[in-house]
CSV table of C-alpha atoms and ligand atoms in Angstrom, one decimal:
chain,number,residue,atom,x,y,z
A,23,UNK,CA,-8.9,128.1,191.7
A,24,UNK,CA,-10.9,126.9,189.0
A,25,UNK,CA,-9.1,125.0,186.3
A,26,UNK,CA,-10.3,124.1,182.6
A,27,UNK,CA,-8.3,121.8,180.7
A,28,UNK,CA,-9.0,121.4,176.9
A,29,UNK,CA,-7.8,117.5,176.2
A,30,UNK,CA,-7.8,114.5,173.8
A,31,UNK,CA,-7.3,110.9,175.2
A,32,UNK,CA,-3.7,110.1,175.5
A,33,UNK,CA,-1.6,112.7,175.8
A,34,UNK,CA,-4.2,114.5,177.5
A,35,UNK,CA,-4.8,111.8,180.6
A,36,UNK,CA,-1.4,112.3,181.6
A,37,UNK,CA,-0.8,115.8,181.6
A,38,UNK,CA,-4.7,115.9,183.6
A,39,UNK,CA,-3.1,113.4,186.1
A,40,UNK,CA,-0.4,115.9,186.6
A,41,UNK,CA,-2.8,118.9,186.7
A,42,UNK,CA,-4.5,117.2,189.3
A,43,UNK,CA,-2.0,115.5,191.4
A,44,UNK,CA,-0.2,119.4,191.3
A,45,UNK,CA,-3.4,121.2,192.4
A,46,UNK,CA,-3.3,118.1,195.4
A,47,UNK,CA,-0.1,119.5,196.4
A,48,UNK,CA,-0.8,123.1,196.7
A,49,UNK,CA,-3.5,122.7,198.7
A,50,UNK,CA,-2.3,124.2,202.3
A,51,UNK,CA,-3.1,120.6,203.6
A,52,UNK,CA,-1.0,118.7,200.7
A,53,UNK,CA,-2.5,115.0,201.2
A,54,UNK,CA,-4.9,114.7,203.9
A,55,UNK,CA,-7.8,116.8,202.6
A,56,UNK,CA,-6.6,116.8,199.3
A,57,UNK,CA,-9.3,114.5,197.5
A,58,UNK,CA,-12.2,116.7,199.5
A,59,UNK,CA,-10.8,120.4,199.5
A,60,UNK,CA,-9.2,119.9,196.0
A,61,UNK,CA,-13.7,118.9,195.1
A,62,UNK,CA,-14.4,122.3,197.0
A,63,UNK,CA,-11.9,125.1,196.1
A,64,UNK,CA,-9.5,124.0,193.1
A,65,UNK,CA,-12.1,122.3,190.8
A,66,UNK,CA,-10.5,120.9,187.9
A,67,UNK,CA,-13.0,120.4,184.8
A,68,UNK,CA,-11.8,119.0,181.8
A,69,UNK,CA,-13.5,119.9,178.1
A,70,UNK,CA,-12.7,116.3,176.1
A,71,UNK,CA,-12.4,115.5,172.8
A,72,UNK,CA,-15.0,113.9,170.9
A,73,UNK,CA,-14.2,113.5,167.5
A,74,UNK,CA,-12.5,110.2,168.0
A,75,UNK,CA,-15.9,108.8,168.5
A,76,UNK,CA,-17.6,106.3,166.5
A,77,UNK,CA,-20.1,103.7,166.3
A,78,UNK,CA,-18.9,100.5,166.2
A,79,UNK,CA,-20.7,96.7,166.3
A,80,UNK,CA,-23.8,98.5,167.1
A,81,UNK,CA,-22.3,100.3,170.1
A,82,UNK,CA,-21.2,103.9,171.0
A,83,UNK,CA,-17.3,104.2,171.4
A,84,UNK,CA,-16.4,107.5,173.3
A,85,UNK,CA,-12.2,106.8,172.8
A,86,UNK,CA,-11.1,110.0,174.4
A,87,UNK,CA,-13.5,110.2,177.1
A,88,UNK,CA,-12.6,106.4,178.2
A,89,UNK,CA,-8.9,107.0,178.1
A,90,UNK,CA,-8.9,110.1,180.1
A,91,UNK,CA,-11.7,108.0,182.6
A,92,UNK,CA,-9.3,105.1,182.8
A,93,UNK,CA,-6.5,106.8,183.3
A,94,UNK,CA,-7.8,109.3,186.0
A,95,UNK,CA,-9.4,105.9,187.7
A,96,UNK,CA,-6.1,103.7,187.4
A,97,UNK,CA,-7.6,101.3,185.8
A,98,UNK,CA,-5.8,101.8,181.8
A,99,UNK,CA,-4.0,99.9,180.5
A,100,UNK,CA,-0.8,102.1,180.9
A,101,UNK,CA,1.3,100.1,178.0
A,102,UNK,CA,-1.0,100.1,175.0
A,103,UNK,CA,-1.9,103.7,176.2
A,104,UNK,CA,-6.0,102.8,175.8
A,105,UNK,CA,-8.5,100.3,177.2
A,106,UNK,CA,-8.6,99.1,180.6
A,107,UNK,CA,-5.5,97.2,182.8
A,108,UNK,CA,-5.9,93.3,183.2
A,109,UNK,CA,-8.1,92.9,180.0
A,110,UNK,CA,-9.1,89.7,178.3
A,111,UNK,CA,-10.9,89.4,174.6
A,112,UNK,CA,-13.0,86.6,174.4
A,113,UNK,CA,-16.3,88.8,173.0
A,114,UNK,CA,-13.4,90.8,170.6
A,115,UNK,CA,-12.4,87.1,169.1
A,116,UNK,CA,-16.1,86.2,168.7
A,117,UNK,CA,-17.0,89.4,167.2
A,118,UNK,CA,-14.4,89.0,164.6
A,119,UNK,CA,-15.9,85.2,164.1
A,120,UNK,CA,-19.0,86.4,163.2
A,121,UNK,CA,-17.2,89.3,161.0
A,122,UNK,CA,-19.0,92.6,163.6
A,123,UNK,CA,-17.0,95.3,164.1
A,124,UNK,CA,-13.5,95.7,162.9
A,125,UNK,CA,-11.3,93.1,163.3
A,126,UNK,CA,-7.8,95.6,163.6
A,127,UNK,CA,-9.7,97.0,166.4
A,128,UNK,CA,-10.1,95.6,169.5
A,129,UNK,CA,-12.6,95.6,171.8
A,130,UNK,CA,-11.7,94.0,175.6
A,131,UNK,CA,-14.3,93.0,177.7
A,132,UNK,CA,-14.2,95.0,180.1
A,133,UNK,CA,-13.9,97.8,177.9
A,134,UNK,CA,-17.3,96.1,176.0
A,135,UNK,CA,-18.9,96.7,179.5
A,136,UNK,CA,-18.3,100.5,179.4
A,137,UNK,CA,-19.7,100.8,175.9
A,138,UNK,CA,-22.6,98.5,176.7
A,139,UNK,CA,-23.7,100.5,179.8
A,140,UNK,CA,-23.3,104.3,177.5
A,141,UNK,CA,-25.1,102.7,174.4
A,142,UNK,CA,-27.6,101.2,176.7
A,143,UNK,CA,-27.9,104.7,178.9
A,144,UNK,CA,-28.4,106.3,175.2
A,145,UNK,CA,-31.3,104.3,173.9
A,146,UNK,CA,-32.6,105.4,177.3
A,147,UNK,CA,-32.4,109.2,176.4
A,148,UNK,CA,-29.3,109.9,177.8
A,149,UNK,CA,-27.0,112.4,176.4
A,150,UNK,CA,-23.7,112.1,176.0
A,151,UNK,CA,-22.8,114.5,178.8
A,152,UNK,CA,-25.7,112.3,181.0
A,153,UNK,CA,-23.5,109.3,180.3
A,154,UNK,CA,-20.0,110.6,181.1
A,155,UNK,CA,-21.4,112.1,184.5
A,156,UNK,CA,-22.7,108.3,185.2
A,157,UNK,CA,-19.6,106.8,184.2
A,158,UNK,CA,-17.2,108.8,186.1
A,159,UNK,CA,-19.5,108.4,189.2
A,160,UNK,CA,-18.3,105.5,189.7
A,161,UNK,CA,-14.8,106.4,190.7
A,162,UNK,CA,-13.2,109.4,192.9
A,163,UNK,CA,-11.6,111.3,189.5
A,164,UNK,CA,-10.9,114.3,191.7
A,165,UNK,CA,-11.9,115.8,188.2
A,166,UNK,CA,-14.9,116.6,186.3
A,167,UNK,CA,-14.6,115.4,182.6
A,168,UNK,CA,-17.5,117.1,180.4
A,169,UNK,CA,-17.7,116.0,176.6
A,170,UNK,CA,-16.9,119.2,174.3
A,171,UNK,CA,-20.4,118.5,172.8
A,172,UNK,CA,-23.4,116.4,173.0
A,173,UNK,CA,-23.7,116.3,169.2
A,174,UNK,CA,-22.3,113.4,167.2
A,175,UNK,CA,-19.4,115.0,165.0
A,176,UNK,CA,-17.4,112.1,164.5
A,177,UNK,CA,-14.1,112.8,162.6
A,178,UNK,CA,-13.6,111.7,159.1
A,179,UNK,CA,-10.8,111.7,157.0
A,180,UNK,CA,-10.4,112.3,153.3
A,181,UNK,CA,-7.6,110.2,151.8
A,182,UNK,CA,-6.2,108.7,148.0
A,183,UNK,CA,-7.7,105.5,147.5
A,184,UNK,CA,-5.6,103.0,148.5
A,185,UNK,CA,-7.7,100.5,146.4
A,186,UNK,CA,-8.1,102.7,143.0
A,187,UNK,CA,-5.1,105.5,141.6
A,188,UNK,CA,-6.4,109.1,141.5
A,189,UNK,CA,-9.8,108.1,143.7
A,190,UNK,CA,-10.3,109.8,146.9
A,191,UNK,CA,-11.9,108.1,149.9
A,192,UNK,CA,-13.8,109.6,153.1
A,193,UNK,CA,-13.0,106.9,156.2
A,194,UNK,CA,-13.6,107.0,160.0
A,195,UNK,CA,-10.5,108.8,162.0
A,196,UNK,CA,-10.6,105.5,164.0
A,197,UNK,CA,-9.8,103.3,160.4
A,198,UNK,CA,-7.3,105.8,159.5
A,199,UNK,CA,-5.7,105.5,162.8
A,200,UNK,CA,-6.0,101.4,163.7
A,201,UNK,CA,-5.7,100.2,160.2
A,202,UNK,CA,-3.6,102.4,158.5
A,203,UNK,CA,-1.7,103.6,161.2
A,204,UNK,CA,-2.3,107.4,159.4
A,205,UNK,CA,0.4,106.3,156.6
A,206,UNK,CA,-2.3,107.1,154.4
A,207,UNK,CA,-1.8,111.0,153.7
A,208,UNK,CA,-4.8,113.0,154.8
A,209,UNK,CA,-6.1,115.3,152.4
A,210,UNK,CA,-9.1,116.7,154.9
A,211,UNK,CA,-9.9,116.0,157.7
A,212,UNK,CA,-14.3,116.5,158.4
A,213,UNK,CA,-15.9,116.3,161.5
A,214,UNK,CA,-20.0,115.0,160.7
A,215,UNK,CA,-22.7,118.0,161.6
A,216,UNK,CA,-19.9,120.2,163.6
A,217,UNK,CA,-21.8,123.0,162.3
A,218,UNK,CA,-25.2,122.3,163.9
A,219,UNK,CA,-22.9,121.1,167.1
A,220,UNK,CA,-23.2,123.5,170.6
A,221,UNK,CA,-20.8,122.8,173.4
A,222,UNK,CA,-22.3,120.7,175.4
A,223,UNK,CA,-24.1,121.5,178.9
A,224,UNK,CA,-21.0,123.6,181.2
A,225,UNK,CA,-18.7,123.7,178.6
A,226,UNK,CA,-19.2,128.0,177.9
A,227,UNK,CA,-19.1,128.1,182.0
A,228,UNK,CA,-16.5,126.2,182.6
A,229,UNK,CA,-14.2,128.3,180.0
A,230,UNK,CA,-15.7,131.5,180.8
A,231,UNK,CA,-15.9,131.4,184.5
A,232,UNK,CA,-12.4,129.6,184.9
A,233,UNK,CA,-9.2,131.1,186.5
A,234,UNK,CA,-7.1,129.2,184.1
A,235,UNK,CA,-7.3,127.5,181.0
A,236,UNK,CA,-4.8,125.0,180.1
A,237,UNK,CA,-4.6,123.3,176.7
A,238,UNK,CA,-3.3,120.0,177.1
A,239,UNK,CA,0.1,118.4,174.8
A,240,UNK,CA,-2.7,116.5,173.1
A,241,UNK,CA,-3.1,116.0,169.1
A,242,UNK,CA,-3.4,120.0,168.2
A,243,UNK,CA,-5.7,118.7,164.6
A,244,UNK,CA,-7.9,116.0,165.8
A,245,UNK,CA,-8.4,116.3,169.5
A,246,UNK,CA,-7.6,119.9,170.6
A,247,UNK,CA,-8.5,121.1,166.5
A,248,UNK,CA,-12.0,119.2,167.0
A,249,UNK,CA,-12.8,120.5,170.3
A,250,UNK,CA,-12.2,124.4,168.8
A,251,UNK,CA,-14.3,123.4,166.1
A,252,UNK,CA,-17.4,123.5,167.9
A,253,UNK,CA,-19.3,126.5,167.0
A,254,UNK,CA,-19.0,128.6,170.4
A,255,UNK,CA,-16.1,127.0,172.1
A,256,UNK,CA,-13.9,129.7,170.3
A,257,UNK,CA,-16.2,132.5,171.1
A,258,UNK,CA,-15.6,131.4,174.7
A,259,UNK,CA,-11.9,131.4,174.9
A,260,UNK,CA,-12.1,134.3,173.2
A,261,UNK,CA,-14.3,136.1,175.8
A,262,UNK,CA,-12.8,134.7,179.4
A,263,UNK,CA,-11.1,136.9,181.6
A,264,UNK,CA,-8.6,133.6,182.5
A,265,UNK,CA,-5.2,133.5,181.0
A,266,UNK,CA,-5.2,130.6,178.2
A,267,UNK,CA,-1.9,128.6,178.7
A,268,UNK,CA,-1.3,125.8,175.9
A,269,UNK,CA,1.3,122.7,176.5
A,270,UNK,CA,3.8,122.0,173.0
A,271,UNK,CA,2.8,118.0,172.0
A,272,UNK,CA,6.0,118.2,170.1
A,273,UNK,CA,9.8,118.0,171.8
A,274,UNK,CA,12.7,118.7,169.8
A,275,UNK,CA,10.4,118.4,166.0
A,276,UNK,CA,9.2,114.6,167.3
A,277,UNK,CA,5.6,113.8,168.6
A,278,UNK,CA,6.0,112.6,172.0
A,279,UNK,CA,3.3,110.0,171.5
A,280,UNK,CA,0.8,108.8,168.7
A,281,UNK,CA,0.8,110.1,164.9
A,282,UNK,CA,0.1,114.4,165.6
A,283,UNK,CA,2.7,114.7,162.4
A,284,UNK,CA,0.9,112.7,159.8
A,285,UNK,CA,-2.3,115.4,161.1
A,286,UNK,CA,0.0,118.3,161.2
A,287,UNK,CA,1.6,117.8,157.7
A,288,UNK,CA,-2.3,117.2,156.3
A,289,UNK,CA,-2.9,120.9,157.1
A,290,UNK,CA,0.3,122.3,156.1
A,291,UNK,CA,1.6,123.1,159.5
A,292,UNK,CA,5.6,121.9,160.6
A,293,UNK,CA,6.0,119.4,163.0
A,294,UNK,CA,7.5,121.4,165.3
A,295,UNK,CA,6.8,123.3,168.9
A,296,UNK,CA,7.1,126.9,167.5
A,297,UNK,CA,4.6,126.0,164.6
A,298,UNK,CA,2.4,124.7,166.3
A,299,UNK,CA,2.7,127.8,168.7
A,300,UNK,CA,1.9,129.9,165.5
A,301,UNK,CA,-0.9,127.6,164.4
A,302,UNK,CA,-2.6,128.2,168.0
A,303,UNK,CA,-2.0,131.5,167.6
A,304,UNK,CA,-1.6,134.8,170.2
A,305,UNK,CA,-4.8,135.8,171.6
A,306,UNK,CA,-3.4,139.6,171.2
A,307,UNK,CA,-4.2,138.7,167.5
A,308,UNK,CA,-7.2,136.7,167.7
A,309,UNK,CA,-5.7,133.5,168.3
A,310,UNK,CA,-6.3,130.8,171.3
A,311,UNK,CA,-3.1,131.3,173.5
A,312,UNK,CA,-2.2,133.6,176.3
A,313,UNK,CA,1.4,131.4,176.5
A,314,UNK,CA,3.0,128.3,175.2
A,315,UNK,CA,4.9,126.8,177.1
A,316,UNK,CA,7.6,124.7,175.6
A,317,UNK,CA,10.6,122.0,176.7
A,318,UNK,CA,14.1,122.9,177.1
A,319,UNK,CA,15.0,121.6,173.4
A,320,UNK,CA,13.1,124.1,172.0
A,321,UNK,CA,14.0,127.0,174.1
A,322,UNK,CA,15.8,128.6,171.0
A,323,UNK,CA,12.6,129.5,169.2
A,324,UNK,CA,11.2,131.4,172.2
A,325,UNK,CA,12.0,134.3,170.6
A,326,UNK,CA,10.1,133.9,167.8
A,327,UNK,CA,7.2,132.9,169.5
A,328,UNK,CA,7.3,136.3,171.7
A,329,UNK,CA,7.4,138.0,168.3
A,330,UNK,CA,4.2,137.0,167.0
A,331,UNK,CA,2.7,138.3,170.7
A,332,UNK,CA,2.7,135.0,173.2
A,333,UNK,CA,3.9,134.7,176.1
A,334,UNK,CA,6.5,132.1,175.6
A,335,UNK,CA,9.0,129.8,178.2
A,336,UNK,CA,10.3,126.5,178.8
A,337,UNK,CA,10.3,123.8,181.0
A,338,UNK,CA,10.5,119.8,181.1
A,339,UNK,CA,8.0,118.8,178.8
A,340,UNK,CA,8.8,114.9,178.9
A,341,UNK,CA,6.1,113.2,181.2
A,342,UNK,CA,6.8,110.0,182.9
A,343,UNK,CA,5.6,109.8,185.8
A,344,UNK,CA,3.2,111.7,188.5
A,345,UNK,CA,6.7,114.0,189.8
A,346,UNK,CA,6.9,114.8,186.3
A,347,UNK,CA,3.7,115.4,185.0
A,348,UNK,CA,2.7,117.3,188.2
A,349,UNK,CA,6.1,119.5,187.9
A,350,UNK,CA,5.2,120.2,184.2
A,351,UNK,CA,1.5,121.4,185.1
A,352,UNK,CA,2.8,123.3,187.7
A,353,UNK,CA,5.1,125.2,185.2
A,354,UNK,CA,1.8,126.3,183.3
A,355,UNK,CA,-0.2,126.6,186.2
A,356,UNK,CA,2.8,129.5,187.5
A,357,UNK,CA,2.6,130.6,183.9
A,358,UNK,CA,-0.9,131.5,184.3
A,359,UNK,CA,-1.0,132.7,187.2
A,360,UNK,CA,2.3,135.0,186.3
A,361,UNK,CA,-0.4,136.3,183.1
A,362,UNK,CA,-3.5,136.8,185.5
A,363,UNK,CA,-5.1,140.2,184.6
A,364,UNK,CA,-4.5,141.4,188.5
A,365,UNK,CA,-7.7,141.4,190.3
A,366,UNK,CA,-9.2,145.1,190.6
A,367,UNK,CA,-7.6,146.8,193.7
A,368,UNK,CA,-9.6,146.3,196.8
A,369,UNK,CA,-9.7,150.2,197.3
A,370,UNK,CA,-11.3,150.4,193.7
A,371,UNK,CA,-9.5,153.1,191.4
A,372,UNK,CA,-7.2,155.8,193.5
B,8,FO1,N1,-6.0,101.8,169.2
B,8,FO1,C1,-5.4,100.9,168.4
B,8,FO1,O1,-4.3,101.3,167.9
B,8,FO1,N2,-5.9,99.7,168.2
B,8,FO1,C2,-7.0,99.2,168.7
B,8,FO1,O2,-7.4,98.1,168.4
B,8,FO1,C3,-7.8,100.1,169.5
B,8,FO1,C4,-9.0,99.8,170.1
B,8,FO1,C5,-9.6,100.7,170.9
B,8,FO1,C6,-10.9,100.4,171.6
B,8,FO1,C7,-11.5,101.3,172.4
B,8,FO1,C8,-11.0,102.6,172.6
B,8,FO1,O3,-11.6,103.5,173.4
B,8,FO1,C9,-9.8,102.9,172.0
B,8,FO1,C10,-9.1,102.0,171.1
B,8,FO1,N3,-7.9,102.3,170.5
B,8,FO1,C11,-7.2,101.4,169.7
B,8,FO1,C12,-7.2,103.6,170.8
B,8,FO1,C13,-7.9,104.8,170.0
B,8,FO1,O4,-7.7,104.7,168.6
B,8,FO1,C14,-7.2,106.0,170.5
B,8,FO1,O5,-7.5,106.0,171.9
B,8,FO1,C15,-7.7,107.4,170.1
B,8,FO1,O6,-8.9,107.4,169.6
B,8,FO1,C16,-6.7,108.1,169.3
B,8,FO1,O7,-6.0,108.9,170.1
């Protein structure tokens, strides 16, 4: 069963861990053969964000990506949520001696070596895509992560001076998030050249040819919003035959992790699961979603949800730990597979 999951960095690495630790267990062989079959048959490729990403003290940051490698790896750092486990800071205190880089944002060393090695594999020719297949090689994922494009379309956000009254400033997502914590109200968000941006190499396939797509509980404006924006990544949900099952980021009107409401309120849309389910949008209509899948506090606007054409249902949204995140993937895996157009009947048309 082939599996594409659309997913930013933090939200996203733990619902992929449960996608994958599910698929794992429903191979007929559970553990053994797991890591090996689970390569073969139930390939799991995941379409990541990239409009966190920014330059930074000369090097290429890829936030998303790393989380999602990290975390897949075991090597995050599981409290802060980013970065790598056991990390020190000496270069990040001597780059804010010389005044390189940001000093509110911190880069470890180990995390300096990852960046190092991409920006490095770049000035070689690399592309992005080129990089994150090195990077992952390293470890057993028991996933394929593939950038949403190989273009640079960095997200920037439009906000009120906070310097001068009635001025309007254009900063990096990343400053908006580490600085200002996203207290600053957005009045746009931009992503850089997203309209000369083409998904990058096995994106369209992976979407196209999958047997499930799953959107991840990620931020739905700046990681899951930035991956749609890139011109034929839409087209291609729009055009596979697989059943396009989306995961609510929000339980009970709260983000479960990170700032989605100070995005969601910047484009008008209610912090809430049904909302965002109407912001996805029903693919009967031309929207994204096949079915959204939301937790048990919400249940009551399931309803509503069915009325504007998805497929709607609950379950245990709250991840927090590998039982839980693989029961929760397994709830929209079922849901897909419940939504799969039936294959043609073997004895063709009676
Ligand atoms: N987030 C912070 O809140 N503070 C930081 O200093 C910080 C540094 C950092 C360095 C590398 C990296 O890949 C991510 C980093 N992040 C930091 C997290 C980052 O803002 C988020 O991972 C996403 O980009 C937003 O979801």
């Amino acid at each position: 069963m082939q599996i594409t999951v659309l997913a930013g960095g933090v939200g996203g690495s733990r619902f992929v861990r449960g996608v994958r630790e599910e698929c794992a267990r429903r191979l007929p062989d559970g553990g053994a053969e797991a890591s090996l079959r689970q390569a073969q048959d139930s390939a799991v490729t995941v379409v990541v964000n990239t409009g966190d990403d920014l330059w930074l003290a000369g090097l290429r940051l890829m936030p998303d990506f790393d989380s999602l490698l990290y975390s897949l790896a075991g090597v995050n750092d599981t409290e802060r949520g980013w970065g790598r486990a056991g990390e020190t800071e000496r270069v990040s205190a001597e780059l804010r001696e010389w005044g390189v880089g940001w000093p509110w944002f911190t880069l470890g060393d180990l995390d300096l070596g990852t960046h190092l090695a991409r920006t490095a594999w770049l000035h070689e020719g690399a592309t992005p895509s080129d990089v994150a297949h090195r990077l992952q090689r390293r470890w057993p994922l028991g996933v394929q992560l593939i950038p949403a494009t190989d273009t640079e379309v960095d997200t920037h956000v439009l906000v009120a001076d906070p310097d001068e009254l009635g001025g309007e400033r254009e900063m990096h997502f990343q400053e908006w998030w580490t600085r200002y914590r996203a207290t600053l109200p957005a009045i746009a968000f931009r992503q850089r050249n997203i309209e000369q941006a083409r998904p990058a190499p096995g994106v369209v396939e992976a979407i196209v040819g999958a047997d499930l797509v799953l959107v991840a509980p990620s931020n739905p404006v700046v990681s899951i919003g930035t991956i749609l924006d890139v011109p034929g990544i839409r087209e291609a949900l729009a055009e596979t035959s697989a059943p396009v099952i989306g995961v609510s980021p929000i339980i009970g009107g709260k983000v479960v992790r990170g700032m989605a409401d100070a995005c969601l309120a910047a484009i008008g849309v209610e912090t809430s699961a049904e909302a965002v389910g109407r912001h996805y949008g029903a693919r009967a209509h031309g929207g994204l979603l096949d079915a959204w899948l939301v937790d048990e506090a919400d249940a009551a606007a399931l309803p509503a949800l069915e009325g504007i054409g998805l497929t709607a249902a609950s379950a245990p949204l709250w991840m927090r730990d590998p039982d839980t995140s693989a029961a929760l993937a397994g709830a929209a895996i079922d849901l897909g597979r419940a939504l799969a157009r039936p294959a043609p009947h073997p004895e063709g048309a009676a």
